[in-house]
Amino acid sequence: MEKEIDECTNNDDDDDSILSGSASALRVAGSIPDSTSRILDPTGNRPTHSQNRSFLLPSPSSNGEDNFNHVTSPFSRFHSTGSVPSLHSSHPQSQNRSPSTSSPHDHLRPAMSAAGKLLQPPPQPPSPASLVTLRGSLLTLALLTLISFTLVSLKSLHSSPVAPVKLSSSFGHQELLIVGGGGDGDGDGEGEGGGGGGGGGGGEGGDEDLSDVYHLPDVFRLNYAAMERDFRVFVYPDGDPNTFYQTPRKLTGKYASEGYFFQNIREGRFRTDDPDRAHLFFIPISCHKMRGKGTSYENMTIIVQNYVDSLIAKYPYWNRTLGADHFFVTCHDVGVRATEGVPLLVKNSIRVVCSPSYDVGFIPHKDVALPQVLQPFALPAGGNDVENRTRLGFWAGHRNSKIRVILARVWENDTELDISNNRISRATGHLVYQKRFYRTKFCICPGGSQVNSARITDAIHYGCIPVILSNYYDLPFNDILDWRKFSVILKESEVYNLKQILKNISDAEFLQLHENLVKVQKHFQWNSPPLRYDAFHMVMYELWLRHHVIKY
């Protein structure tokens, strides 16, 4: 049975009995370096430099003779002997040592139990001093790491933007550009190519700083340039243009947004006749035209359902994504009500609507809020005219919603808020309603029959800070523009404190809101043909962002 040597002891008697009690032994021989000269030889005597400092531990061979192996350390190797190892009795030095002889260095010898097993030392717990030192080191390392990350973060905030990262989408020819950093930028990218990296500019809009009105101005510049360059839409040619499809009958009034979009998408740069190159597919349904012909909502739903079914049967593109890469555009509440009975459109397709209430089915990450614009505007755009705006607030309109009824009842007779209980009659003068926008700081925009109101874009056009007083309203371009930088957004329950809230806005804050409002006016203007950064291009940009999340 193999025996191991584990620890040292100072008991000389036990050591001698162990070393002399076995008939077989191991021989270990090897030179001991000078640095280990304190280790004694088997006689207990300290070897000198002139002596050959080696130990001999014999091991039995198969023929009964001792085999001697040389090892460089006294206790580095043992061979199984079947008994407790001992020094060979014929070793001359071992014979000269008496059992009672002890040495001051005997504690270096390994100790063994009476049964021949090595004695294991009890585990020693770490001292309190070492634990305190280790804990202090870890805390210091953590503190240094935190300071380093903080310094790196602060440095990155003040550094220039990094190069854009290109994320390839499912199509080989399209890219979504995203940039890091937070550079403010000096231009709005109005020149060809959209500027970039915090600079750029030139062209139609000149050099402007859009950092105050955009959530991520550099991301917008680069993604907008990619959208202009790559985005393609296939317009289904099916349908009767003389009845229900293709283009609304006019580009004015509350359905102007729908009409402008239809016309611009048909005649603009984004249309492609090759469906294999298209990123999205446009379903040209004009519920406005159906309503103009006196079609009931029930019949509208049937017409829309039959039309979508015909596209599914005729073309393979819907079935690739169950309509996720298809979209339709409708303004006001007519189209919304007409398509609510077609679950495929509501749940799967992208809905571009003027009434984006996420309380009744609008899905912000999928659908797009279409700004409702009453064009053409009767008067030029306002701006840089704050000295003329002496009245605190203004609203006039129908009381066709609960919030409008409360607004009129609470503030109708106030001397600082110009609140009318109904629309302003044209008999009072020419363009009296529009001119009041020019003289007012804040224009109140409560929701009507839907959450939206064309009064918001009226206020933006005439330079009056819009006060959004409508719950569940996903504002147009809300994921691009920071509306709190150029408008006041309130809950409907705050209508009772409306006057005090507006008076608490300082003159400096009002000037900043007005300055930012002028910057975003171009985004709420429809043009035919369209202009860069106008309402049409902003809607297309929203669609461009959403098509990247579609998986084929």
Coordinates of C-alpha atoms in Angstrom, one line a residue:
M1 CA 0.0 0.0 0.0
E2 CA 1.4 3.4 -1.1
K3 CA 2.1 5.8 1.7
E4 CA 2.4 9.6 1.2
I5 CA 4.4 12.1 3.2
D6 CA 2.3 15.2 4.0
E7 CA 3.6 17.3 6.9
C8 CA 6.4 17.8 9.3
T9 CA 6.6 17.1 13.0
N10 CA 9.0 17.6 15.9
N11 CA 8.5 14.2 17.5
D12 CA 11.9 12.4 17.0
D13 CA 10.8 9.0 18.4
D14 CA 7.8 8.7 15.9
D15 CA 10.1 9.7 13.1
D16 CA 12.7 7.1 13.9
S17 CA 10.2 4.3 14.3
I18 CA 8.7 5.1 11.0
L19 CA 12.0 5.3 9.2
S20 CA 13.2 2.0 10.6
G21 CA 10.1 -0.1 10.7
S22 CA 9.8 -1.4 7.2
A23 CA 11.8 -4.0 5.3
S24 CA 11.5 -2.2 2.0
A25 CA 12.4 1.4 1.3
L26 CA 12.9 3.9 -1.4
R27 CA 16.1 5.5 -2.4
V28 CA 16.2 9.1 -3.4
A29 CA 19.5 10.6 -4.5
G30 CA 20.2 14.1 -5.8
S31 CA 22.3 17.0 -5.3
I32 CA 20.8 19.6 -3.0
P33 CA 21.5 23.2 -4.0
D34 CA 23.2 25.5 -1.6
S35 CA 20.0 27.4 -1.0
T36 CA 18.5 24.3 0.6
S37 CA 21.6 23.4 2.7
R38 CA 19.6 23.8 5.9
I39 CA 17.8 20.5 5.2
L40 CA 19.5 17.7 7.1
D41 CA 20.7 14.4 5.9
P42 CA 19.2 11.2 7.4
T43 CA 21.7 11.2 10.3
G44 CA 20.5 14.5 11.6
N45 CA 23.8 16.2 10.7
R46 CA 24.0 19.3 8.6
P47 CA 25.8 18.5 5.4
T48 CA 28.7 20.7 4.4
H49 CA 29.6 22.1 1.1
S50 CA 32.3 19.5 0.6
Q51 CA 29.9 16.7 1.2
N52 CA 27.7 15.2 -1.5
R53 CA 24.3 16.4 -0.2
S54 CA 22.0 13.6 -1.3
F55 CA 19.6 11.1 0.2
L56 CA 19.2 7.4 -0.7
L57 CA 15.8 5.9 -0.4
P58 CA 15.9 2.3 -1.7
S59 CA 13.0 0.8 -3.5
P60 CA 12.6 -3.0 -4.0
S61 CA 13.0 -4.7 -7.4
S62 CA 11.4 -7.8 -8.6
N63 CA 14.5 -9.9 -7.8
G64 CA 14.7 -8.6 -4.2
E65 CA 17.6 -6.3 -4.8
D66 CA 17.4 -2.6 -4.1
N67 CA 17.1 -0.2 -7.0
F68 CA 18.3 3.3 -6.5
N69 CA 17.0 6.3 -8.3
H70 CA 18.3 9.8 -8.1
V71 CA 15.9 12.6 -7.5
T72 CA 16.7 16.3 -7.1
S73 CA 14.6 16.8 -3.9
P74 CA 14.6 14.7 -0.8
F75 CA 10.8 14.2 -0.8
S76 CA 9.9 14.6 -4.4
R77 CA 9.3 11.0 -5.5
F78 CA 8.3 7.8 -3.8
H79 CA 7.6 4.3 -5.3
S80 CA 4.9 2.0 -4.1
T81 CA 6.5 -0.6 -1.8
G82 CA 3.5 -2.3 -0.3
S83 CA 4.6 -1.1 3.2
V84 CA 5.5 1.9 5.1
P85 CA 8.7 3.3 3.5
S86 CA 11.8 3.5 5.7
L87 CA 15.5 4.2 5.2
H88 CA 17.5 1.1 4.1
S89 CA 19.2 -0.4 7.1
S90 CA 22.5 -0.9 5.2
H91 CA 22.9 2.8 4.7
P92 CA 25.9 3.7 6.6
Q93 CA 24.6 7.0 7.9
S94 CA 21.3 5.6 9.1
Q95 CA 23.2 2.9 11.1
N96 CA 25.1 5.6 13.0
R97 CA 22.1 7.4 14.2
S98 CA 20.5 6.3 17.5
P99 CA 16.7 6.5 18.0
S100 CA 17.1 9.0 20.7
T101 CA 19.1 11.3 18.6
S102 CA 17.2 14.5 17.7
S103 CA 17.9 17.5 15.6
P104 CA 16.7 21.0 15.7
H105 CA 15.6 20.5 12.1
D106 CA 13.5 17.4 12.7
H107 CA 10.3 19.5 12.3
L108 CA 11.0 19.6 8.6
R109 CA 10.4 15.8 8.3
P110 CA 6.9 14.6 7.3
A111 CA 4.7 13.2 10.1
M112 CA 2.7 10.1 9.8
S113 CA 0.1 8.5 12.0
A114 CA 0.5 5.1 13.7
A115 CA -1.5 3.5 11.0
G116 CA 1.0 4.7 8.4
K117 CA -1.2 7.5 7.0
L118 CA -0.1 11.0 6.5
L119 CA -1.4 13.6 8.9
Q120 CA -3.2 16.5 7.2
P121 CA -2.8 19.9 8.8
P122 CA -6.1 21.6 9.7
P123 CA -7.2 24.3 7.2
Q124 CA -6.2 27.8 8.4
P125 CA -8.9 30.5 8.0
P126 CA -7.7 33.7 6.4
S127 CA -6.8 36.3 8.8
P128 CA -9.0 39.4 9.3
A129 CA -6.2 41.6 8.1
S130 CA -6.0 39.8 4.7
L131 CA -9.7 40.0 4.3
V132 CA -9.7 43.8 4.9
T133 CA -6.9 44.2 2.5
L134 CA -8.6 42.2 -0.2
R135 CA -11.9 44.0 0.3
G136 CA -10.2 47.4 0.1
S137 CA -8.4 46.4 -3.1
L138 CA -11.7 45.4 -4.8
L139 CA -13.4 48.6 -3.7
T140 CA -10.6 50.7 -5.0
L141 CA -10.6 48.8 -8.3
A142 CA -14.4 49.3 -8.7
L143 CA -14.1 53.0 -7.9
L144 CA -11.3 53.5 -10.4
T145 CA -13.4 51.7 -13.1
L146 CA -16.4 53.8 -12.4
I147 CA -14.4 57.0 -12.6
S148 CA -12.9 55.8 -15.9
F149 CA -16.2 55.1 -17.5
T150 CA -17.6 58.4 -16.3
L151 CA -14.7 60.3 -17.9
V152 CA -15.0 58.4 -21.2
S153 CA -18.8 59.1 -21.3
L154 CA -18.3 62.8 -20.7
K155 CA -15.6 62.9 -23.3
S156 CA -17.8 61.2 -25.9
L157 CA -20.6 63.7 -25.2
H158 CA -18.3 66.6 -26.1
S159 CA -16.5 65.0 -29.0
S160 CA -17.5 65.2 -32.6
P161 CA -19.8 62.5 -34.1
V162 CA -18.3 59.3 -35.2
A163 CA -18.5 57.9 -38.7
P164 CA -21.9 56.5 -39.6
V165 CA -22.6 52.8 -39.3
K166 CA -24.4 51.2 -42.1
L167 CA -26.9 48.5 -41.3
S168 CA -27.8 46.3 -44.2
S169 CA -31.4 45.3 -44.5
S170 CA -33.0 42.4 -46.2
F171 CA -32.5 44.0 -49.6
G172 CA -29.0 44.2 -50.9
H173 CA -29.4 47.7 -52.2
Q174 CA -30.8 49.5 -49.2
E175 CA -29.1 50.7 -46.0
L176 CA -30.2 52.3 -42.7
L177 CA -27.6 54.8 -41.6
I178 CA -27.1 55.3 -37.9
V179 CA -24.4 57.5 -36.3
G180 CA -23.0 57.7 -32.9
G181 CA -22.0 60.8 -30.9
G182 CA -24.1 63.8 -30.1
G183 CA -22.7 66.6 -32.2
D184 CA -25.1 69.5 -32.5
G185 CA -24.3 70.2 -36.1
D186 CA -24.3 73.6 -37.8
G187 CA -26.6 72.9 -40.8
D188 CA -29.9 71.3 -41.4
G189 CA -28.7 69.4 -44.5
E190 CA -30.9 71.2 -46.9
G191 CA -28.3 70.9 -49.7
E192 CA -28.1 67.8 -51.9
G193 CA -26.9 64.9 -50.0
G194 CA -28.5 66.0 -46.8
G195 CA -25.3 67.3 -45.1
G196 CA -23.9 65.0 -42.6
G197 CA -22.0 64.4 -39.4
G198 CA -23.2 67.6 -37.7
G199 CA -22.3 69.9 -40.6
G200 CA -23.6 70.2 -44.2
G201 CA -26.4 72.5 -45.1
G202 CA -26.8 74.9 -47.9
G203 CA -29.4 74.7 -50.6
E204 CA -33.0 75.6 -50.0
G205 CA -33.0 76.1 -46.2
G206 CA -29.5 77.6 -45.5
D207 CA -27.4 76.7 -42.5
E208 CA -29.6 76.0 -39.5
D209 CA -29.1 74.3 -36.2
L210 CA -31.8 71.6 -35.9
S211 CA -30.6 70.2 -32.6
D212 CA -33.3 71.9 -30.7
V213 CA -36.2 70.4 -32.6
Y214 CA -34.9 67.0 -33.6
H215 CA -34.5 64.1 -31.2
L216 CA -31.4 62.9 -33.2
P217 CA -30.5 65.5 -35.8
D218 CA -27.5 63.7 -37.2
V219 CA -29.4 60.4 -37.5
F220 CA -32.2 62.3 -39.3
R221 CA -29.8 63.9 -41.8
L222 CA -28.2 60.7 -42.8
N223 CA -31.3 58.5 -42.9
Y224 CA -33.1 61.2 -44.8
A225 CA -30.4 61.2 -47.5
A226 CA -30.5 57.4 -47.7
M227 CA -34.3 57.6 -48.0
E228 CA -34.1 60.1 -50.9
R229 CA -31.5 57.9 -52.7
D230 CA -32.9 54.4 -52.2
F231 CA -36.5 54.3 -51.2
R232 CA -38.9 52.8 -53.8
V233 CA -42.7 52.2 -53.6
F234 CA -44.8 50.1 -55.9
V235 CA -48.3 51.6 -56.5
Y236 CA -50.9 49.0 -57.4
P237 CA -52.4 49.9 -60.8
D238 CA -55.7 48.2 -60.1
G239 CA -58.9 50.0 -59.5
D240 CA -61.2 52.4 -61.3
P241 CA -59.7 56.0 -61.1
N242 CA -63.1 57.5 -62.0
T243 CA -64.8 56.1 -59.0
F244 CA -63.0 55.2 -55.8
Y245 CA -59.3 54.8 -56.4
Q246 CA -56.1 56.6 -57.3
T247 CA -56.6 60.3 -56.4
P248 CA -59.1 62.3 -54.3
R249 CA -61.2 64.8 -56.2
K250 CA -59.6 68.0 -54.7
L251 CA -56.4 69.2 -52.9
T252 CA -58.1 71.6 -50.6
G253 CA -60.0 71.5 -47.3
K254 CA -59.7 68.9 -44.5
Y255 CA -58.9 66.1 -47.0
A256 CA -56.0 68.0 -48.6
S257 CA -53.3 65.9 -46.9
E258 CA -54.8 62.7 -48.5
G259 CA -55.0 64.3 -51.9
Y260 CA -51.5 65.7 -51.9
F261 CA -50.0 62.4 -50.9
F262 CA -51.9 60.5 -53.7
Q263 CA -50.7 63.0 -56.3
N264 CA -47.1 63.2 -55.1
I265 CA -46.6 59.4 -54.8
R266 CA -47.9 58.8 -58.3
E267 CA -45.7 61.5 -59.9
G268 CA -42.7 61.6 -57.6
R269 CA -39.3 60.0 -57.5
F270 CA -40.1 57.2 -55.1
R271 CA -42.5 55.3 -57.4
T272 CA -41.2 52.3 -59.2
D273 CA -42.9 50.1 -61.7
D274 CA -40.8 47.1 -60.8
P275 CA -42.4 45.4 -57.7
D276 CA -39.2 43.4 -57.1
R277 CA -37.3 46.7 -56.4
A278 CA -40.0 48.0 -54.1
H279 CA -39.5 48.3 -50.4
L280 CA -43.2 49.0 -49.7
F281 CA -46.5 48.6 -51.6
F282 CA -49.1 51.4 -51.7
I283 CA -52.8 50.4 -51.7
P284 CA -54.4 53.5 -53.4
I285 CA -57.8 53.4 -51.7
S286 CA -59.5 56.8 -51.4
C287 CA -62.4 56.5 -49.0
H288 CA -62.9 60.2 -49.4
K289 CA -64.1 59.7 -52.9
M290 CA -66.4 57.0 -51.8
R291 CA -67.9 59.3 -49.2
G292 CA -68.3 62.0 -51.8
K293 CA -70.5 59.6 -53.9
G294 CA -72.7 59.0 -50.9
T295 CA -71.5 55.5 -50.1
S296 CA -72.4 54.3 -46.6
Y297 CA -69.7 53.1 -44.1
E298 CA -71.0 49.5 -44.4
N299 CA -70.6 49.5 -48.1
M300 CA -67.3 51.2 -47.9
T301 CA -66.0 48.3 -45.7
I302 CA -67.2 45.8 -48.3
I303 CA -65.6 47.6 -51.2
V304 CA -62.3 47.9 -49.3
Q305 CA -62.4 44.2 -48.4
N306 CA -63.1 43.1 -52.0
Y307 CA -60.3 45.3 -53.3
V308 CA -57.7 43.9 -50.9
D309 CA -58.9 40.3 -51.6
S310 CA -58.4 40.9 -55.3
L311 CA -54.8 42.2 -54.8
I312 CA -54.0 39.1 -52.6
A313 CA -55.3 36.8 -55.3
K314 CA -53.6 38.5 -58.2
Y315 CA -50.2 39.4 -56.8
P316 CA -47.7 37.3 -54.7
Y317 CA -46.4 40.3 -52.6
W318 CA -49.0 40.5 -49.9
N319 CA -48.6 36.9 -48.9
R320 CA -44.8 37.3 -48.3
T321 CA -45.4 39.3 -45.2
L322 CA -49.2 39.1 -44.7
G323 CA -49.4 42.7 -45.7
A324 CA -46.8 44.1 -43.4
D325 CA -45.0 45.8 -46.2
H326 CA -48.2 47.4 -47.5
F327 CA -49.7 50.7 -46.5
F328 CA -52.7 52.9 -47.3
V329 CA -53.3 56.6 -46.6
T330 CA -56.5 58.2 -45.4
C331 CA -57.3 61.5 -43.6
H332 CA -60.0 62.4 -41.2
D333 CA -62.3 59.7 -39.8
V334 CA -63.9 58.5 -43.0
G335 CA -61.1 56.2 -44.1
V336 CA -60.5 55.0 -40.5
R337 CA -64.1 53.9 -40.1
A338 CA -64.2 52.3 -43.6
T339 CA -61.2 50.1 -42.9
E340 CA -61.9 49.1 -39.4
G341 CA -63.9 46.2 -40.7
V342 CA -60.9 44.8 -42.6
P343 CA -58.7 43.2 -39.9
L344 CA -55.9 42.4 -42.4
L345 CA -55.4 46.2 -42.9
V346 CA -55.8 47.2 -39.3
K347 CA -53.5 44.6 -37.7
N348 CA -50.9 44.0 -40.4
S349 CA -50.6 46.9 -42.8
I350 CA -49.1 50.3 -42.1
R351 CA -52.0 52.8 -41.7
V352 CA -51.1 56.5 -42.5
V353 CA -54.0 58.3 -40.9
C354 CA -54.9 61.8 -39.7
S355 CA -56.5 60.5 -36.5
P356 CA -53.7 58.7 -34.7
S357 CA -55.4 57.9 -31.4
Y358 CA -53.6 54.9 -29.7
D359 CA -56.7 54.6 -27.5
V360 CA -58.7 53.2 -30.4
G361 CA -56.4 51.0 -32.4
F362 CA -53.6 53.2 -33.7
I363 CA -50.3 51.3 -33.3
P364 CA -47.4 53.9 -33.0
H365 CA -44.5 51.7 -33.9
K366 CA -46.4 50.4 -37.0
D367 CA -48.7 53.2 -38.1
V368 CA -47.9 56.7 -39.2
A369 CA -49.6 60.0 -38.1
L370 CA -50.6 62.1 -41.1
P371 CA -50.7 65.8 -40.4
Q372 CA -54.1 67.3 -41.2
V373 CA -53.4 70.5 -43.1
L374 CA -56.1 72.9 -44.4
Q375 CA -54.5 74.1 -47.6
P376 CA -54.1 76.5 -49.2
F377 CA -53.4 78.8 -46.3
A378 CA -55.2 82.1 -46.5
L379 CA -52.2 84.2 -45.2
P380 CA -48.4 83.9 -45.3
A381 CA -46.5 82.1 -42.7
G382 CA -45.9 83.9 -39.4
G383 CA -42.5 84.2 -37.6
N384 CA -40.1 86.6 -36.1
D385 CA -43.0 88.8 -35.0
V386 CA -43.2 88.2 -31.3
E387 CA -43.6 91.9 -30.5
N388 CA -47.0 91.8 -32.2
R389 CA -48.2 88.8 -30.1
T390 CA -49.9 90.6 -27.1
R391 CA -52.7 88.2 -26.3
L392 CA -52.0 85.2 -24.1
G393 CA -54.2 82.5 -25.7
F394 CA -56.8 82.0 -28.4
W395 CA -59.4 79.4 -29.5
A396 CA -62.6 79.4 -31.6
G397 CA -64.5 76.5 -33.0
H398 CA -67.3 74.0 -32.7
R399 CA -68.0 72.4 -29.3
N400 CA -68.1 68.8 -30.8
S401 CA -66.1 67.2 -28.0
K402 CA -66.2 67.1 -24.2
I403 CA -62.9 68.9 -23.8
R404 CA -64.1 71.7 -26.0
V405 CA -67.2 72.1 -24.0
I406 CA -65.2 72.4 -20.8
L407 CA -62.7 74.8 -22.4
A408 CA -65.5 77.2 -23.5
R409 CA -67.4 77.0 -20.3
V410 CA -64.4 77.7 -18.0
W411 CA -62.6 80.4 -20.0
E412 CA -65.1 82.0 -22.3
N413 CA -65.3 85.2 -20.4
D414 CA -61.7 85.5 -19.4
T415 CA -59.9 88.8 -20.3
E416 CA -56.5 87.3 -21.1
L417 CA -57.6 84.2 -22.9
D418 CA -59.6 84.8 -26.1
I419 CA -62.0 81.8 -26.1
S420 CA -65.0 81.8 -28.4
N421 CA -67.9 79.6 -27.8
N422 CA -68.3 78.9 -31.6
R423 CA -66.7 79.6 -34.9
I424 CA -66.0 83.2 -35.8
S425 CA -68.6 84.3 -38.4
R426 CA -67.2 85.6 -41.7
A427 CA -69.6 88.5 -41.3
T428 CA -67.3 90.0 -38.7
G429 CA -64.7 90.7 -41.2
H430 CA -62.3 89.3 -43.8
L431 CA -60.0 86.5 -42.4
V432 CA -60.7 87.6 -38.8
Y433 CA -60.0 84.0 -37.6
Q434 CA -56.6 83.7 -39.3
K435 CA -55.5 87.2 -38.2
R436 CA -56.0 86.3 -34.6
F437 CA -53.3 83.7 -34.9
Y438 CA -50.8 86.5 -35.7
R439 CA -51.7 88.4 -32.5
T440 CA -51.6 85.5 -30.0
K441 CA -48.7 83.8 -28.2
F442 CA -50.4 80.4 -27.5
C443 CA -53.2 78.9 -29.7
I444 CA -55.3 76.3 -27.8
C445 CA -55.8 73.0 -29.9
P446 CA -58.3 70.7 -28.2
G447 CA -59.3 67.5 -29.8
G448 CA -62.6 67.4 -31.7
S449 CA -64.5 64.4 -32.9
Q450 CA -61.1 62.8 -33.1
V451 CA -57.9 63.4 -31.2
N452 CA -56.4 65.4 -34.0
S453 CA -57.2 69.0 -35.2
A454 CA -56.2 70.9 -38.2
R455 CA -55.9 73.9 -35.9
I456 CA -52.4 72.5 -34.9
T457 CA -51.0 73.0 -38.3
D458 CA -52.8 76.3 -38.6
A459 CA -51.0 77.5 -35.4
I460 CA -47.6 76.3 -36.7
H461 CA -48.1 78.0 -40.0
Y462 CA -49.0 81.4 -38.5
G463 CA -46.3 81.3 -35.8
C464 CA -48.6 80.7 -32.8
I465 CA -47.3 78.2 -30.2
P466 CA -49.8 75.3 -30.3
V467 CA -51.1 74.1 -26.9
I468 CA -52.0 70.4 -27.4
L469 CA -55.0 69.6 -25.2
S470 CA -55.9 66.1 -26.3
N471 CA -55.3 62.7 -24.6
Y472 CA -54.0 59.6 -26.5
Y473 CA -52.8 61.7 -29.5
D474 CA -49.7 60.4 -31.2
L475 CA -48.5 63.6 -32.7
P476 CA -47.3 63.7 -36.4
F477 CA -43.5 62.9 -36.7
N478 CA -43.4 62.4 -33.0
D479 CA -40.4 60.0 -33.2
I480 CA -38.5 62.6 -35.3
L481 CA -39.4 65.9 -33.8
D482 CA -39.3 66.9 -30.2
W483 CA -42.7 68.6 -29.9
R484 CA -41.9 70.0 -26.4
K485 CA -39.3 72.2 -28.0
F486 CA -41.9 74.1 -30.1
S487 CA -45.3 73.4 -28.4
V488 CA -47.0 73.0 -25.1
I489 CA -48.5 69.6 -24.4
L490 CA -51.1 69.2 -21.7
K491 CA -53.5 66.6 -20.4
E492 CA -57.1 67.3 -20.8
S493 CA -57.5 67.4 -17.0
E494 CA -55.1 70.4 -17.0
V495 CA -57.7 72.6 -18.8
Y496 CA -58.8 74.1 -15.4
N497 CA -55.2 75.4 -14.8
L498 CA -54.7 76.5 -18.4
K499 CA -54.2 80.2 -17.8
Q500 CA -51.7 79.8 -15.0
I501 CA -49.7 77.2 -16.9
L502 CA -49.3 79.6 -19.9
K503 CA -48.5 82.6 -17.6
N504 CA -45.8 80.6 -15.9
I505 CA -43.9 80.3 -19.2
S506 CA -41.2 83.0 -19.1
D507 CA -40.5 85.4 -22.0
A508 CA -37.2 83.7 -22.7
E509 CA -38.9 80.3 -22.9
F510 CA -41.6 81.7 -25.2
L511 CA -38.9 83.2 -27.5
Q512 CA -37.2 79.8 -27.7
L513 CA -40.4 78.0 -28.5
H514 CA -41.2 80.5 -31.2
E515 CA -37.8 80.3 -32.7
N516 CA -38.0 76.5 -32.9
L517 CA -41.6 76.7 -34.2
V518 CA -40.4 78.6 -37.3
K519 CA -37.8 75.9 -37.9
V520 CA -40.5 73.2 -38.3
Q521 CA -43.0 75.1 -40.4
K522 CA -41.7 73.5 -43.6
H523 CA -42.5 70.0 -42.3
F524 CA -46.2 70.8 -42.1
Q525 CA -46.6 72.3 -45.6
W526 CA -47.8 70.3 -48.6
N527 CA -46.4 71.1 -52.0
S528 CA -47.0 69.8 -55.5
P529 CA -44.5 69.0 -56.8
P530 CA -43.1 68.2 -53.3
L531 CA -40.1 70.0 -51.8
R532 CA -37.4 68.6 -49.6
Y533 CA -38.4 68.2 -46.0
D534 CA -42.0 69.1 -46.6
A535 CA -45.0 67.1 -45.2
F536 CA -44.8 64.6 -48.1
H537 CA -41.2 63.8 -47.6
M538 CA -41.6 63.6 -43.8
V539 CA -44.3 61.0 -44.3
M540 CA -42.1 59.1 -46.7
Y541 CA -39.3 59.3 -44.2
E542 CA -41.6 57.7 -41.5
L543 CA -42.4 54.9 -44.0
W544 CA -38.7 54.5 -44.8
L545 CA -38.0 53.9 -41.1
R546 CA -40.8 51.4 -40.6
H547 CA -39.9 49.3 -43.6
H548 CA -36.5 48.3 -42.0
V549 CA -38.3 46.3 -39.3
I550 CA -40.1 44.1 -41.8
K551 CA -38.7 40.6 -42.1
Y552 CA -39.1 38.4 -45.2

